[in-house]
Coordinates of C-alpha atoms in Angstrom, one line a residue:
Chain A
X1 CA 0.0 0.0 0.0
X2 CA 1.2 3.6 -0.7
X3 CA 1.4 5.3 2.6
X4 CA 0.7 9.0 2.8
X5 CA 0.6 11.7 5.5
X6 CA -1.5 14.8 5.4
X7 CA 0.4 18.0 5.0
X8 CA 0.1 20.6 7.7
X9 CA -3.0 22.8 7.0
X10 CA -1.0 26.1 7.0
X11 CA 1.3 24.6 4.2
X12 CA -1.8 23.9 2.2
X13 CA -3.4 27.3 2.9
X14 CA -0.2 29.0 1.9
X15 CA -0.2 27.1 -1.4
X16 CA -3.8 28.0 -2.0
X17 CA -3.3 31.7 -1.2
X18 CA -5.3 33.9 -3.5
X19 CA -7.3 30.9 -4.8
X20 CA -10.9 31.0 -3.6
X21 CA -12.9 28.2 -5.2
X22 CA -11.5 24.8 -4.6
X23 CA -12.6 21.3 -5.8
X24 CA -11.4 18.4 -3.6
X25 CA -10.4 14.9 -4.9
X26 CA -9.9 12.0 -2.5
X27 CA -8.9 8.4 -3.3
X28 CA -10.8 5.2 -2.3
X29 CA -7.7 3.0 -1.9
X30 CA -4.4 3.7 -0.3
X31 CA -5.3 7.3 0.9
X32 CA -8.5 5.9 2.4
X33 CA -6.5 3.3 4.3
X34 CA -3.9 5.9 5.3
X35 CA -6.8 8.1 6.6
X36 CA -5.5 10.9 4.4
X37 CA -8.0 11.0 1.5
X38 CA -11.2 8.9 2.2
X39 CA -14.7 10.3 2.4
X40 CA -14.2 11.2 6.0
X41 CA -11.0 13.2 5.4
X42 CA -12.4 14.9 2.3
X43 CA -15.4 16.1 4.4
X44 CA -13.0 17.2 7.2
X45 CA -10.9 19.2 4.7
X46 CA -14.0 20.8 3.2
X47 CA -15.0 22.1 6.6
X48 CA -11.4 23.3 7.5
X49 CA -11.0 25.1 4.2
X50 CA -14.4 26.7 4.5
X51 CA -13.5 28.0 7.9
X52 CA -10.6 29.8 6.3
X53 CA -13.0 31.4 3.8
X54 CA -12.6 29.1 0.9
X55 CA -15.6 28.1 -1.2
X56 CA -15.7 24.3 -2.0
X57 CA -17.2 23.8 -5.4
X58 CA -17.5 20.1 -5.0
X59 CA -15.6 16.9 -4.2
X60 CA -15.3 13.3 -5.3
X61 CA -13.5 10.2 -4.0
X62 CA -12.1 8.5 -7.1
X63 CA -11.8 4.7 -7.2
X64 CA -8.8 5.0 -7.4
X65 CA -7.3 8.2 -8.7
X66 CA -4.3 6.6 -10.4
X67 CA -6.5 4.7 -12.9
X68 CA -6.2 7.3 -15.7
X69 CA -9.0 6.3 -18.0
X70 CA -11.5 5.6 -15.3
X71 CA -10.8 8.8 -13.4
X72 CA -11.1 10.8 -16.6
X73 CA -14.6 9.3 -17.1
X74 CA -15.6 9.8 -13.4
X75 CA -14.5 13.4 -13.4
X76 CA -16.6 14.2 -16.5
X77 CA -19.7 14.6 -14.2
X78 CA -17.9 17.4 -12.4
X79 CA -16.7 19.2 -15.5
X80 CA -18.6 22.4 -14.8
X81 CA -17.7 22.5 -11.0
X82 CA -14.0 21.9 -11.8
X83 CA -14.0 24.5 -14.6
X84 CA -15.5 27.0 -12.2
X85 CA -12.8 26.3 -9.6
X86 CA -9.6 28.2 -9.1
X87 CA -7.8 25.0 -8.1
X88 CA -8.1 21.3 -7.3
X89 CA -6.8 19.9 -4.0
X90 CA -5.7 16.3 -4.3
X91 CA -6.0 14.1 -1.2
X92 CA -4.2 11.1 -2.8
X93 CA -0.6 10.1 -3.3
X94 CA 2.0 11.6 -5.5
X95 CA 0.9 9.3 -8.3
X96 CA -2.7 10.2 -8.0
X97 CA -1.7 13.9 -8.0
X98 CA 0.0 13.5 -11.4
X99 CA -2.9 11.5 -12.8
X100 CA -5.2 14.4 -11.9
X101 CA -2.7 16.9 -13.4
X102 CA -2.7 14.9 -16.6
X103 CA -6.5 14.8 -16.8
X104 CA -7.1 18.4 -15.8
X105 CA -4.7 20.1 -18.2
X106 CA -4.1 23.7 -17.2
X107 CA -6.1 23.6 -14.0
X108 CA -3.8 24.0 -11.0
X109 CA -3.7 20.8 -8.9
X110 CA -2.2 20.9 -5.4
X111 CA -1.2 18.0 -3.1
X112 CA -2.8 17.8 0.3
X113 CA -0.6 14.8 1.2
X114 CA 3.0 13.9 1.4
X115 CA 3.7 10.5 0.0
X116 CA 5.9 8.5 2.3
X117 CA 6.5 4.9 1.1
X118 CA 5.2 1.6 -0.1
X119 CA 4.5 -0.2 3.1
X120 CA 2.6 -2.4 5.4
X121 CA -0.4 -1.4 7.5
X122 CA 0.8 -2.9 10.8
X123 CA -2.3 -1.9 12.7
X124 CA -4.6 1.1 12.7
X125 CA -2.5 4.2 12.1
X126 CA 0.8 2.3 12.2
X127 CA 2.7 1.9 8.9
X128 CA 6.1 0.6 8.0
X129 CA 8.1 0.8 4.7
X130 CA 8.5 -2.6 3.0
X131 CA 9.5 -2.0 -0.6
X132 CA 11.6 0.3 -2.7
X133 CA 10.4 -0.9 -6.0
X134 CA 14.0 -1.5 -7.1
X135 CA 12.9 -3.6 -10.0
X136 CA 14.2 -7.0 -9.0
X137 CA 13.1 -8.7 -5.9
X138 CA 16.1 -10.2 -4.0
X139 CA 15.4 -13.8 -3.2
X140 CA 16.9 -13.4 0.3
X141 CA 16.9 -17.2 0.7
X142 CA 13.3 -17.4 1.7
X143 CA 13.3 -15.1 4.7
X144 CA 11.0 -12.7 2.9
X145 CA 12.7 -9.6 4.5
X146 CA 14.0 -7.0 2.1
X147 CA 17.2 -5.3 3.4
X148 CA 17.0 -2.6 0.7
X149 CA 13.9 -1.0 2.1
X150 CA 14.3 -2.0 5.8
X151 CA 18.0 -1.2 6.3
X152 CA 18.5 2.6 6.2
X153 CA 21.7 2.1 4.3
X154 CA 20.1 -0.6 2.1
X155 CA 23.3 -2.6 2.3
X156 CA 23.5 -6.1 0.9
X157 CA 26.0 -7.6 3.2
X158 CA 24.9 -6.6 6.7
X159 CA 24.8 -5.9 9.5
X160 CA 27.0 -2.8 9.4
X161 CA 29.2 -1.9 12.3
X162 CA 26.5 0.4 13.8
X163 CA 24.1 -2.4 14.9
X164 CA 24.1 -2.0 18.7
X165 CA 22.4 -4.5 20.9
X166 CA 20.3 -5.6 18.0
X167 CA 19.2 -2.1 17.2
X168 CA 19.9 0.1 14.2
X169 CA 22.4 3.0 14.5
X170 CA 20.0 5.3 12.7
X171 CA 17.0 4.9 14.9
X172 CA 17.2 3.3 18.3
X173 CA 13.6 2.0 18.2
X174 CA 14.4 0.1 15.0
X175 CA 15.6 -3.5 15.1
X176 CA 18.6 -4.1 12.8
X177 CA 17.0 -5.9 9.8
X178 CA 20.2 -7.8 9.1
X179 CA 20.1 -9.3 12.6
X180 CA 16.5 -10.2 11.9
X181 CA 17.6 -11.9 8.6
X182 CA 20.4 -13.7 10.4
X183 CA 18.0 -14.9 13.2
X184 CA 15.3 -16.1 10.8
X185 CA 17.8 -17.9 8.6
X186 CA 19.3 -19.6 11.6
X187 CA 15.8 -20.7 12.8
X188 CA 15.1 -22.0 9.3
X189 CA 18.4 -24.0 9.4
X190 CA 19.6 -22.1 6.3
X191 CA 22.5 -20.0 7.8
X192 CA 24.7 -21.3 5.0
X193 CA 23.0 -18.8 2.7
X194 CA 24.0 -16.0 5.0
X195 CA 27.6 -16.6 4.1
X196 CA 27.1 -15.9 0.4
X197 CA 28.3 -12.6 -0.8
X198 CA 25.6 -10.5 -2.3
X199 CA 27.1 -8.7 -5.3
X200 CA 26.3 -5.0 -6.0
X201 CA 22.9 -4.5 -7.6
X202 CA 22.4 -3.7 -11.3
X203 CA 20.8 -0.3 -11.4
X204 CA 20.6 -0.3 -15.2
X205 CA 17.4 -2.2 -14.9
X206 CA 15.8 0.6 -13.0
X207 CA 16.2 3.8 -15.1
X208 CA 13.5 6.3 -14.1
X209 CA 10.7 6.6 -15.1
X210 CA 9.8 2.9 -15.2
X211 CA 7.4 1.7 -17.8
X212 CA 5.7 -1.6 -17.7
X213 CA 3.4 -3.1 -20.4
X214 CA 1.3 -6.2 -20.0
X215 CA -0.5 -7.4 -23.1
X216 CA -2.1 -10.7 -23.7
X217 CA -0.3 -12.4 -20.9
X218 CA 3.1 -11.2 -22.1
X219 CA 4.8 -8.9 -19.7
X220 CA 7.6 -6.7 -20.9
X221 CA 9.5 -4.3 -18.9
X222 CA 11.3 -1.4 -20.2
X223 CA 12.8 0.3 -17.2
Chain B
X1 CA 54.5 -2.7 -2.3
X2 CA 52.7 -1.8 0.9
X3 CA 55.1 -1.2 3.8
X4 CA 52.4 -2.0 6.3
X5 CA 52.0 -5.4 4.6
X6 CA 55.8 -6.1 4.7
X7 CA 55.8 -5.3 8.4
X8 CA 52.8 -7.4 9.2
X9 CA 54.1 -10.3 7.2
X10 CA 57.6 -10.0 8.8
X11 CA 55.9 -10.8 12.1
X12 CA 56.9 -7.6 13.8
X13 CA 54.3 -6.1 16.2
X14 CA 52.8 -3.3 14.3
X15 CA 51.3 -0.1 15.7
X16 CA 49.1 2.1 13.6
X17 CA 47.1 5.2 14.6
X18 CA 44.1 7.1 13.3
X19 CA 44.5 10.7 12.2
X20 CA 41.4 12.7 11.3
X21 CA 41.6 15.3 8.5
X22 CA 40.6 18.8 9.4
X23 CA 37.3 20.5 9.0
X24 CA 38.8 23.0 6.6
X25 CA 41.5 23.2 4.0
X26 CA 44.3 24.2 6.3
X27 CA 46.4 21.1 6.9
X28 CA 49.1 22.6 9.2
X29 CA 47.6 21.1 12.3
X30 CA 47.1 17.8 10.6
X31 CA 50.7 17.8 9.4
X32 CA 51.8 18.6 13.0
X33 CA 49.8 15.6 14.3
X34 CA 51.6 13.4 11.7
X35 CA 55.0 14.9 12.7
X36 CA 54.4 14.1 16.3
X37 CA 54.1 10.5 15.5
X38 CA 56.6 10.4 12.7
X39 CA 58.9 7.4 12.9
X40 CA 57.1 6.1 16.0
X41 CA 54.2 4.3 14.4
X42 CA 54.0 2.1 11.4
X43 CA 51.1 3.6 9.5
X44 CA 48.6 6.5 9.7
X45 CA 45.0 5.6 9.2
X46 CA 43.2 8.6 7.6
X47 CA 39.5 8.7 8.2
X48 CA 36.9 9.4 5.5
X49 CA 34.3 11.8 7.0
X50 CA 34.2 9.9 10.3
X51 CA 30.9 10.0 12.1
X52 CA 29.4 11.3 8.8
X53 CA 31.1 14.6 9.5
X54 CA 32.2 16.6 6.4
X55 CA 35.9 17.0 6.4
X56 CA 38.9 17.2 4.1
X57 CA 39.1 14.1 2.1
X58 CA 40.8 10.9 3.2
X59 CA 42.9 10.9 0.0
X60 CA 44.1 14.5 0.5
X61 CA 45.0 13.5 4.1
X62 CA 46.9 10.5 2.8
X63 CA 48.9 12.7 0.5
X64 CA 50.0 14.8 3.5
X65 CA 51.1 11.6 5.3
X66 CA 53.0 10.5 2.2
X67 CA 54.6 14.0 1.8
X68 CA 56.0 13.4 5.3
X69 CA 57.6 10.2 4.2
X70 CA 55.1 8.1 6.2
X71 CA 52.8 5.2 5.3
X72 CA 49.0 6.0 5.0
X73 CA 46.0 3.7 5.2
X74 CA 43.2 5.3 3.2
X75 CA 39.8 4.7 4.7
X76 CA 37.0 4.7 2.1
X77 CA 33.3 4.5 2.8
X78 CA 30.3 3.8 0.6
X79 CA 28.3 6.5 2.1
X80 CA 29.1 9.4 -0.2
X81 CA 30.1 7.9 -3.5
X82 CA 28.7 5.4 -6.0
X83 CA 30.8 2.6 -7.6
X84 CA 32.1 4.9 -10.3
X85 CA 33.5 7.4 -7.8
X86 CA 34.9 4.8 -5.5
X87 CA 36.8 3.1 -8.3
X88 CA 38.1 6.5 -9.6
X89 CA 39.2 7.4 -6.1
X90 CA 41.0 4.1 -5.6
X91 CA 42.8 4.4 -9.0
X92 CA 43.8 8.0 -8.2
X93 CA 45.0 7.1 -4.7
X94 CA 47.2 4.3 -6.1
X95 CA 48.6 6.5 -8.8
X96 CA 49.6 9.0 -6.0
X97 CA 51.2 6.5 -3.8
X98 CA 48.5 5.1 -1.5
X99 CA 48.9 1.4 -1.1
X100 CA 46.7 0.5 1.9
X101 CA 42.9 0.8 1.7
X102 CA 40.4 0.2 4.5
X103 CA 36.9 -0.4 3.3
X104 CA 34.0 0.8 5.4
X105 CA 30.3 1.0 4.8
X106 CA 30.2 4.4 6.6
X107 CA 28.1 6.1 9.3
X108 CA 24.7 7.2 8.3
X109 CA 24.5 10.9 7.2
X110 CA 21.8 11.8 9.8
X111 CA 24.4 11.0 12.5
X112 CA 26.8 13.7 11.2
X113 CA 27.0 17.4 10.5
X114 CA 25.4 17.4 7.1
X115 CA 22.3 15.4 8.0
X116 CA 20.4 16.6 4.9
X117 CA 22.8 14.7 2.6
X118 CA 21.6 12.0 0.2
X119 CA 23.0 8.7 1.5
X120 CA 24.6 6.7 -1.4
X121 CA 25.6 3.2 -0.3
X122 CA 25.8 1.9 -3.8
X123 CA 28.5 -0.4 -2.4
X124 CA 28.8 -1.6 1.2
X125 CA 32.1 -2.5 2.8
X126 CA 32.1 -5.9 1.0
X127 CA 31.2 -4.2 -2.3
X128 CA 34.1 -1.8 -1.9
X129 CA 36.5 -4.7 -1.3
X130 CA 35.1 -6.5 -4.4
X131 CA 35.6 -3.3 -6.5
X132 CA 39.2 -2.9 -5.2
X133 CA 40.0 -6.6 -5.8
X134 CA 38.6 -6.3 -9.3
X135 CA 40.8 -3.3 -10.0
X136 CA 43.8 -5.3 -8.7
X137 CA 42.8 -8.0 -11.4
X138 CA 43.0 -5.3 -14.1
X139 CA 39.3 -4.9 -14.5
X140 CA 36.7 -2.5 -13.2
X141 CA 33.6 -3.8 -11.4
X142 CA 31.7 -4.0 -14.6
X143 CA 34.4 -6.1 -16.2
X144 CA 36.0 -3.5 -18.4
X145 CA 39.8 -3.8 -18.7
X146 CA 42.1 -1.2 -17.2
X147 CA 45.0 0.2 -19.1
X148 CA 48.5 -0.4 -17.9
X149 CA 49.7 -2.2 -14.8
X150 CA 46.8 -2.8 -12.3
X151 CA 47.1 -1.4 -8.8
X152 CA 48.4 -3.6 -6.0
X153 CA 46.5 -2.6 -2.9
X154 CA 46.8 -4.1 0.6
X155 CA 43.2 -4.3 1.5
X156 CA 41.8 -4.0 5.0
X157 CA 38.4 -4.0 6.7
X158 CA 37.0 -3.5 10.1
X159 CA 35.6 -6.0 12.6
X160 CA 34.1 -5.8 16.1
X161 CA 35.3 -8.5 18.6
X162 CA 32.7 -7.3 21.1
X163 CA 29.8 -8.0 18.8
X164 CA 27.1 -10.3 19.9
X165 CA 26.3 -12.8 18.4
X166 CA 29.9 -13.3 17.6
X167 CA 29.0 -15.9 15.0
X168 CA 27.4 -13.2 12.9
X169 CA 30.5 -11.0 13.1
X170 CA 32.6 -14.0 12.1
X171 CA 30.4 -14.5 9.0
X172 CA 31.0 -10.9 8.1
X173 CA 34.7 -11.2 8.6
X174 CA 34.6 -14.3 6.3
X175 CA 32.7 -12.4 3.6
X176 CA 35.2 -9.5 3.8
X177 CA 38.1 -12.0 3.5
X178 CA 36.6 -13.6 0.5
X179 CA 36.1 -10.2 -1.0
X180 CA 39.8 -9.4 -0.6
X181 CA 40.5 -8.1 2.9
X182 CA 44.0 -9.1 4.2
X183 CA 44.1 -7.1 7.4
X184 CA 41.5 -6.1 9.9
X185 CA 41.3 -3.2 12.2
X186 CA 39.0 -3.9 15.1
X187 CA 36.7 -1.8 17.2
X188 CA 38.1 -0.8 20.6
X189 CA 38.6 -3.8 22.9
X190 CA 39.2 -3.4 26.7
X191 CA 39.0 -7.0 27.7
X192 CA 41.8 -9.3 26.9
X193 CA 39.5 -12.4 26.9
X194 CA 37.2 -10.8 24.3
X195 CA 40.3 -10.1 22.2
X196 CA 41.6 -13.6 22.7
X197 CA 38.3 -15.3 21.8
X198 CA 38.0 -13.3 18.7
X199 CA 41.6 -13.9 17.5
X200 CA 41.2 -17.6 18.1
X201 CA 38.0 -17.7 16.0
X202 CA 39.5 -15.7 13.0
X203 CA 42.8 -17.6 13.0
X204 CA 41.6 -19.9 10.2
X205 CA 41.2 -16.9 7.8
X206 CA 44.9 -16.3 7.9
X207 CA 44.6 -12.5 8.0
X208 CA 46.4 -9.9 10.1
X209 CA 44.6 -8.4 13.1
X210 CA 45.2 -5.0 14.5
X211 CA 43.3 -4.7 17.8
X212 CA 41.6 -1.4 18.3
X213 CA 42.6 0.8 21.2
X214 CA 40.7 3.9 22.3
X215 CA 42.4 5.4 25.3
X216 CA 39.8 6.4 28.0
X217 CA 39.9 10.1 28.8
X218 CA 37.4 10.3 31.7
X219 CA 34.7 8.3 33.4
X220 CA 32.3 10.2 31.1
X221 CA 34.2 9.2 28.0
X222 CA 34.2 5.6 29.2
X223 CA 30.5 5.7 29.6
X224 CA 30.1 7.2 26.2
X225 CA 32.3 4.5 24.6
X226 CA 30.2 1.8 26.4
X227 CA 27.1 3.2 24.8
X228 CA 28.5 3.8 21.3
X229 CA 30.6 0.7 20.6
X230 CA 28.3 -2.3 20.1
X231 CA 28.9 -4.9 22.7
X232 CA 31.9 -3.3 24.3
X233 CA 32.5 -4.0 28.0
X234 CA 34.6 -1.8 30.2
X235 CA 35.2 -3.7 33.4
X236 CA 34.3 -2.3 36.8
X237 CA 38.0 -2.4 37.7
X238 CA 38.9 -0.1 34.8
X239 CA 36.0 2.2 35.6
X240 CA 37.2 2.3 39.2
X241 CA 40.7 3.2 38.1
X242 CA 39.3 6.0 36.0
X243 CA 37.2 7.2 38.9
X244 CA 39.9 7.4 41.5
X245 CA 42.6 8.7 39.2
X246 CA 44.1 12.1 39.9
X247 CA 44.8 12.6 36.2
X248 CA 42.1 10.5 34.4
X249 CA 43.6 11.3 31.0
X250 CA 47.0 9.9 32.0
X251 CA 45.3 6.9 33.7
X252 CA 43.4 6.2 30.4
X253 CA 46.7 6.2 28.6
X254 CA 48.3 3.9 31.2
X255 CA 45.3 1.5 30.9
X256 CA 45.8 1.5 27.1
X257 CA 49.6 1.0 27.5
X258 CA 49.1 -2.0 29.9
X259 CA 46.6 -3.5 27.4
X260 CA 49.0 -3.1 24.4
X261 CA 51.9 -4.5 26.4
X262 CA 49.9 -7.6 27.3
X263 CA 48.7 -8.0 23.7
X264 CA 52.4 -7.8 22.5
X265 CA 53.8 -10.1 25.2
X266 CA 51.3 -12.8 24.7
X267 CA 51.4 -12.4 20.9
X268 CA 47.7 -12.1 21.0
X269 CA 47.4 -10.0 17.8
X270 CA 49.7 -8.8 15.0
X271 CA 49.5 -5.3 16.2
X272 CA 47.3 -2.6 17.5
X273 CA 45.5 0.3 16.0
X274 CA 45.2 3.4 18.2
X275 CA 42.2 5.7 17.8
X276 CA 42.6 8.8 19.8
X277 CA 39.6 10.5 18.2
X278 CA 40.6 14.1 18.2
X279 CA 43.3 13.7 20.9
X280 CA 46.0 12.5 18.5
X281 CA 48.5 14.6 20.4
X282 CA 48.3 12.4 23.4
X283 CA 49.4 9.3 21.4
X284 CA 53.2 10.0 21.8
X285 CA 52.7 9.9 25.6
X286 CA 51.1 6.5 25.2
X287 CA 53.9 5.3 22.9
X288 CA 56.5 6.4 25.5
X289 CA 54.8 4.1 28.1
X290 CA 55.3 1.0 25.9

């Protein structure tokens, strides 16, 4: 899931300065789960902006924003409201923001959220990063723990010298993921795999922006 | 040929010390630190932005050491450079006379004085060793041939004898050895049994071990070291000595000297590596005690 965090209201207000009529877009998937762009949050934002003198021309929670063709269709119903707005406020992730920008052409679109990471919903309101989308999943010998996203340094042959009492040098409340990998491999009786050198990654497979086409069951990746 | 390697292979007890380059371009004070130890230690280990603090480069520091006719060990971390820059730096260092390289992953930027920096870590310590080994074989990391004679580095890495579980640390040592490390500089050790245990377990790798020494400066510094170095134990007895000492700094140097003498007498390690961390000027006093 793409984890987002709401921007501070004063940051949003400063971006919207001089813009009176605002249309708000939320997202039914990740932003709803992150509690940053579902129905409830869109309503909340409406009230907040109104209390600062903004006029809300309308709102919609797209399902999801990042589906370009579907969102284009769903927004058609609101054509006149959006045309009559000074700006659109997007309560989705950075991807949703850009999908809206593409659909709405020269209408200013502003983000209400900061996009944090691709991660796990551990429990209500608690999220942790789990994937960097590096382009090639490390097999990691079956432990199913990715050191690229879970070690701040993303090193391939850990732990580094900073792991102290099982904790990461970067954040004391973070368990060293390399120690976790070691312990899990040991419990699985596969410690031999820990001895293998992991060679530096091939970044040529991940040139930005990534493009991925799937047609008739054939997947081709042009990164 | 690396002089450090010759010395270590000759079986002589080797002493190296760490010197930190300045926060600035004026190297007079750095040169003075080198001069104070000139001819009294076997190699000068020049740090690479230690503690993620932005300083004059390790390579430039090594050149100052070389210009004084002394032997440098160039630390190189993966924190600030990708594999292209690391390999360039290694080639440049060799061309200018640096023979010893110590590969380190590097402290995370948020721990240092430029916390906003983008962390790189394209290569970790093992990756840096692989890159250096590859250059020594006449190829870059991508397999492209180098022109002319390849460099002949003496490659080193770090290890922490205090680390728990030790098994995990030993696996990392093994990986570093297979990636090309021939000598190891350890984290500070204050307990001879810890050192002995570690040396025994790494004997099979047939590498040279320089035990790390950080002279204690005060009770506070001892507590700080206990917190900062993973797994390190400073005994109650040593703490007591620091507490009751009239001159704690001198007592710390005495403790370090006693430790080094025991390591040397018992042939525990191939040498020691003294890290005075900013107090390099006290190292000559320590050396006098040996």
